[in-house]
CSV table of C-alpha atoms and ligand atoms in Angstrom, one decimal:
chain,number,residue,atom,x,y,z
A,1,LYS,CA,-74.2,62.2,-36.7
A,2,VAL,CA,-72.0,62.8,-39.4
A,3,ALA,CA,-72.6,58.6,-39.9
A,4,ASP,CA,-75.4,59.3,-41.2
A,5,LEU,CA,-75.7,61.9,-43.1
A,6,LYS,CA,-72.3,60.4,-45.3
A,7,GLY,CA,-75.6,57.5,-45.5
A,8,LEU,CA,-77.8,59.5,-46.8
A,9,LYS,CA,-74.9,59.9,-50.1
A,10,GLN,CA,-76.1,57.9,-53.1
A,11,GLY,CA,-76.5,58.0,-56.2
A,12,GLN,CA,-73.7,57.2,-58.9
A,13,LEU,CA,-69.9,58.0,-59.8
A,14,ARG,CA,-68.8,58.0,-63.5
A,15,LEU,CA,-64.7,58.5,-63.2
A,16,ALA,CA,-62.6,58.7,-66.9
A,17,VAL,CA,-59.2,58.1,-66.3
A,18,ILE,CA,-55.8,57.9,-68.4
A,19,THR,CA,-54.6,54.6,-68.5
A,20,THR,CA,-51.7,55.6,-65.7
A,21,ALA,CA,-54.0,56.5,-63.5
A,22,LYS,CA,-55.4,52.5,-63.4
A,23,TYR,CA,-51.6,51.5,-61.4
A,24,PHE,CA,-53.2,54.0,-58.2
A,25,ILE,CA,-57.4,55.5,-58.5
A,26,PRO,CA,-58.7,51.6,-58.0
A,27,ARG,CA,-56.8,51.2,-54.1
A,28,LEU,CA,-58.0,54.7,-53.6
A,29,LEU,CA,-61.5,53.8,-54.5
A,30,GLY,CA,-61.7,51.1,-52.1
A,31,PRO,CA,-62.2,53.6,-48.5
A,32,PHE,CA,-63.8,55.8,-50.1
A,33,CYS,CA,-66.7,53.6,-50.8
A,34,GLN,CA,-66.5,52.2,-47.1
A,35,LEU,CA,-66.7,55.8,-46.0
A,36,TYR,CA,-70.1,56.3,-48.9
A,37,PRO,CA,-71.4,53.0,-49.3
A,38,GLY,CA,-74.4,54.4,-51.1
A,39,ILE,CA,-72.1,55.5,-54.0
A,40,ASP,CA,-72.2,53.5,-56.8
A,41,ILE,CA,-69.3,53.7,-59.0
A,42,SER,CA,-68.0,53.3,-62.6
A,43,LEU,CA,-64.6,53.4,-63.4
A,44,GLN,CA,-62.9,54.4,-67.6
A,45,VAL,CA,-59.9,53.4,-68.4
A,46,THR,CA,-58.3,54.9,-71.4
A,47,ASN,CA,-55.8,56.8,-73.0
A,48,HIS,CA,-55.0,60.4,-73.9
A,49,GLU,CA,-57.5,61.2,-76.6
A,50,GLY,CA,-59.8,58.6,-75.3
A,51,ILE,CA,-61.1,61.0,-72.3
A,52,LEU,CA,-60.9,64.1,-74.4
A,53,GLU,CA,-63.9,62.3,-76.4
A,54,ARG,CA,-65.9,61.0,-73.6
A,55,MET,CA,-65.4,64.6,-72.1
A,56,SER,CA,-66.9,65.8,-75.6
A,57,SER,CA,-69.7,63.5,-75.3
A,58,ASN,CA,-70.1,64.2,-71.3
A,59,LEU,CA,-70.2,60.7,-70.3
A,60,ASP,CA,-68.7,61.5,-67.2
A,61,ASP,CA,-68.4,62.9,-64.2
A,62,LEU,CA,-65.2,63.6,-63.7
A,63,TYR,CA,-61.9,63.1,-65.4
A,64,ILE,CA,-58.4,62.8,-64.7
A,65,MET,CA,-56.1,63.2,-67.0
A,66,SER,CA,-51.7,64.6,-67.3
A,67,GLN,CA,-52.4,66.9,-69.8
A,68,VAL,CA,-55.5,69.7,-69.7
A,69,PRO,CA,-57.3,70.1,-72.6
A,70,GLU,CA,-56.4,72.9,-74.7
A,71,HIS,CA,-60.0,73.2,-76.6
A,72,MET,CA,-62.1,72.7,-73.7
A,73,ASP,CA,-63.3,75.5,-71.4
A,74,VAL,CA,-62.8,73.5,-68.3
A,75,ASN,CA,-62.2,73.0,-64.1
A,76,PHE,CA,-59.3,71.5,-63.4
A,77,GLN,CA,-56.8,70.8,-60.1
A,78,ALA,CA,-53.8,69.0,-60.2
A,79,PHE,CA,-53.4,66.4,-57.4
A,80,LEU,CA,-50.5,64.3,-57.7
A,81,GLU,CA,-47.4,64.5,-60.5
A,82,ASN,CA,-46.4,61.7,-62.6
A,83,PRO,CA,-43.1,61.8,-63.9
A,84,LEU,CA,-41.6,59.9,-67.3
A,85,VAL,CA,-38.3,57.5,-66.9
A,86,VAL,CA,-37.1,55.9,-69.4
A,87,LEU,CA,-36.8,52.5,-68.8
A,88,ALA,CA,-34.8,49.4,-69.9
A,89,PRO,CA,-34.5,45.8,-68.6
A,90,ILE,CA,-31.9,45.6,-66.0
A,91,ASN,CA,-29.2,43.8,-67.4
A,92,HIS,CA,-28.7,46.8,-70.2
A,93,ARG,CA,-25.3,47.8,-70.2
A,94,LEU,CA,-27.2,51.6,-70.2
A,95,VAL,CA,-27.7,50.8,-66.4
A,96,LYS,CA,-25.0,51.5,-65.1
A,97,GLU,CA,-24.1,55.0,-66.0
A,98,LYS,CA,-25.5,58.0,-65.0
A,99,ASN,CA,-26.4,61.5,-67.0
A,100,ILE,CA,-26.6,59.4,-70.3
A,101,PRO,CA,-26.8,61.6,-72.8
A,102,ILE,CA,-30.0,62.6,-74.5
A,103,GLN,CA,-29.1,61.6,-77.8
A,104,SER,CA,-28.0,57.9,-76.5
A,105,LEU,CA,-31.3,56.9,-76.6
A,106,ALA,CA,-31.4,57.1,-81.1
A,107,ASP,CA,-29.4,53.6,-80.7
A,108,GLU,CA,-31.5,51.5,-78.6
A,109,PRO,CA,-34.1,49.9,-80.7
A,110,PHE,CA,-37.6,52.0,-78.5
A,111,ILE,CA,-40.8,50.5,-77.7
A,112,MET,CA,-43.8,53.8,-78.2
A,113,ARG,CA,-47.0,53.8,-77.2
A,114,GLU,CA,-50.4,54.2,-79.5
A,115,PRO,CA,-51.4,57.2,-81.2
A,116,GLY,CA,-53.4,59.2,-79.3
A,117,SER,CA,-51.5,58.7,-75.7
A,118,GLY,CA,-50.2,61.3,-73.8
A,119,THR,CA,-47.3,59.4,-72.8
A,120,ARG,CA,-46.2,59.5,-76.4
A,121,ARG,CA,-47.2,62.7,-77.0
A,122,SER,CA,-44.7,64.4,-73.9
A,123,VAL,CA,-41.9,61.9,-75.3
A,124,GLN,CA,-42.1,62.8,-78.8
A,125,ASN,CA,-42.3,66.0,-78.2
A,126,LEU,CA,-39.4,65.8,-75.7
A,127,PHE,CA,-37.2,64.4,-78.6
A,128,ASP,CA,-38.1,66.8,-81.3
A,129,GLU,CA,-37.1,69.6,-78.6
A,130,HIS,CA,-33.7,68.3,-78.4
A,131,GLY,CA,-33.4,67.2,-82.0
A,132,VAL,CA,-33.7,63.2,-81.6
A,133,THR,CA,-35.4,60.5,-83.6
A,134,VAL,CA,-35.3,56.8,-82.2
A,135,LYS,CA,-35.9,53.8,-83.9
A,136,VAL,CA,-39.2,52.4,-82.7
A,137,ARG,CA,-39.0,48.8,-83.4
A,138,LEU,CA,-42.7,48.7,-81.5
A,139,GLU,CA,-45.6,50.0,-81.0
A,140,LEU,CA,-48.0,48.7,-78.4
A,141,GLY,CA,-50.7,50.3,-76.5
A,142,SER,CA,-50.9,49.3,-73.5
A,143,ASN,CA,-48.0,50.1,-70.6
A,144,GLU,CA,-48.6,46.6,-69.1
A,145,ALA,CA,-47.6,45.3,-72.3
A,146,ILE,CA,-44.2,47.3,-72.7
A,147,LYS,CA,-42.8,46.2,-69.6
A,148,HIS,CA,-42.8,42.8,-71.0
A,149,ALA,CA,-41.6,44.2,-74.0
A,150,ILE,CA,-39.4,45.6,-72.1
A,151,ALA,CA,-38.0,42.7,-69.4
A,152,GLY,CA,-37.9,40.6,-72.5
A,153,GLY,CA,-35.1,42.5,-74.3
A,154,LEU,CA,-36.7,43.6,-77.2
A,155,GLY,CA,-36.4,48.0,-76.8
A,156,ILE,CA,-36.1,50.6,-74.2
A,157,SER,CA,-39.4,52.3,-73.2
A,158,VAL,CA,-40.6,55.3,-71.5
A,159,LEU,CA,-43.4,55.1,-69.0
A,160,SER,CA,-44.7,56.8,-66.2
A,161,ARG,CA,-43.1,55.7,-62.8
A,162,HIS,CA,-46.7,55.0,-61.6
A,163,THR,CA,-46.5,51.6,-64.2
A,164,LEU,CA,-43.7,50.4,-61.5
A,165,LEU,CA,-45.7,50.1,-58.6
A,166,PRO,CA,-46.7,48.1,-56.4
A,167,GLU,CA,-42.7,46.4,-57.9
A,168,ALA,CA,-40.9,45.6,-61.3
A,169,ALA,CA,-37.8,43.7,-60.4
A,170,ASP,CA,-37.4,43.0,-63.5
A,171,LEU,CA,-36.6,46.6,-65.2
A,172,ALA,CA,-34.7,49.8,-64.1
A,173,ILE,CA,-34.9,53.2,-64.2
A,174,LEU,CA,-32.1,55.0,-66.8
A,175,ASP,CA,-30.5,58.2,-65.2
A,176,VAL,CA,-30.9,60.3,-68.4
A,177,GLN,CA,-30.4,63.8,-69.3
A,178,HIS,CA,-34.0,66.0,-69.4
A,179,PHE,CA,-35.4,62.8,-67.9
A,180,PRO,CA,-37.7,62.2,-65.7
A,181,ILE,CA,-40.2,64.1,-67.6
A,182,LYS,CA,-42.3,66.2,-65.2
A,183,ARG,CA,-45.8,65.9,-65.2
A,184,ASN,CA,-48.6,66.0,-63.5
A,185,TRP,CA,-52.6,64.3,-62.5
A,186,TYR,CA,-56.0,66.5,-62.9
A,187,ILE,CA,-58.6,66.4,-62.3
A,188,VAL,CA,-61.0,67.9,-64.7
A,189,TYR,CA,-64.4,68.1,-65.9
A,190,PRO,CA,-66.4,70.9,-68.6
A,191,SER,CA,-66.9,74.6,-66.6
A,192,GLY,CA,-70.2,74.4,-67.7
A,193,LYS,CA,-70.7,71.5,-65.9
A,194,GLN,CA,-72.6,71.8,-62.0
A,195,LEU,CA,-71.2,68.7,-60.1
A,196,SER,CA,-73.1,66.3,-58.6
A,197,ILE,CA,-73.0,66.1,-54.7
A,198,VAL,CA,-71.2,62.2,-55.1
A,199,ALA,CA,-68.9,63.9,-57.8
A,200,ARG,CA,-68.2,66.7,-55.8
A,201,THR,CA,-67.2,64.3,-52.3
A,202,TYR,CA,-64.9,62.4,-54.4
A,203,LEU,CA,-63.3,65.6,-55.7
A,204,ASP,CA,-62.7,66.8,-52.2
A,205,TYR,CA,-62.0,63.2,-50.8
A,206,LEU,CA,-59.5,62.7,-53.7
A,207,ILE,CA,-57.5,65.9,-52.8
A,208,GLU,CA,-57.1,65.0,-49.0
A,209,ALA,CA,-56.3,61.7,-49.5
A,210,VAL,CA,-53.5,62.7,-51.7
A,211,LYS,CA,-52.5,65.1,-49.6
A,212,LYS,CA,-52.4,62.6,-46.4
A,213,MET,CA,-50.1,60.3,-48.3
A,214,THR,CA,-47.7,62.3,-50.3
A,215,ASN,CA,-47.7,66.1,-48.4
A,216,TYR,CA,-48.2,66.7,-52.2
A,217,SER,CA,-48.4,70.7,-53.4
A,218,VAL,CA,-48.1,72.0,-56.9
A,219,ASP,CA,-48.3,75.7,-58.4
A,220,ASN,CA,-52.3,75.0,-60.2
A,221,THR,CA,-52.1,77.7,-62.4
A,222,GLU,CA,-50.4,76.1,-65.1
A,223,LYS,CA,-52.1,74.2,-67.5
A,224,ASN,CA,-49.3,71.1,-67.9
B,301,PGA,P1,-52.4,57.8,-72.2
B,301,PGA,O1,-52.3,58.7,-70.5
B,301,PGA,O2,-52.1,56.9,-71.7
B,301,PGA,O3,-52.6,58.6,-73.3
B,301,PGA,O4,-50.1,57.3,-72.3
B,301,PGA,C1,-51.4,58.2,-69.5
B,301,PGA,C2,-50.3,59.8,-69.4
B,301,PGA,O5,-51.2,61.0,-70.0
B,301,PGA,O6,-49.9,60.9,-68.6
């Protein structure tokens, strides 16, 4: 019987995910654990650089990240969009504006993620591309802390739209040119690594579950 086969899947699943995925992956683990009660899970949440370090030390079975490592030979599959949006407090004067020039962001106090963050790198790349220098008022190593700092009026920032889930009534997404920055989440593992049955089961589950939820489809030939 199918149920018996599922019961036979036992062992450990070690996952490491970037900070933005913590708003999503734990919820999906609930149904997975019900389906496969014999699987024990450990979940590490860290920034992009932390994921790269864990991967080079081969600490986990599977990794979820937004930027596939360039200098490592990996297998990867995109499974969901992870757009970055400009966030301001709901009473900010730019909230009502449409098509705001990206240069306008230079006039606003800006809250930036820490070095090593993939979010920070994407944001910095876009600003560099358009010659925008923002005034960084505050550097914070946490999406949650940044959301509270924005709501508290300390400045604006750019974060993954996923950080707004389930809701953030005190924040607004600004309509700035060249935003959202389009990115995806990828599930990644080193090419030389033989996936355990448990890890393969999780990978297939994740892809299927997301497909059912979102009708997501993406071109998997590009790394970004
Ligand atoms: P970060 O990762 O925590 O390194 O910013 C999030 C992302 O790259 O989407």
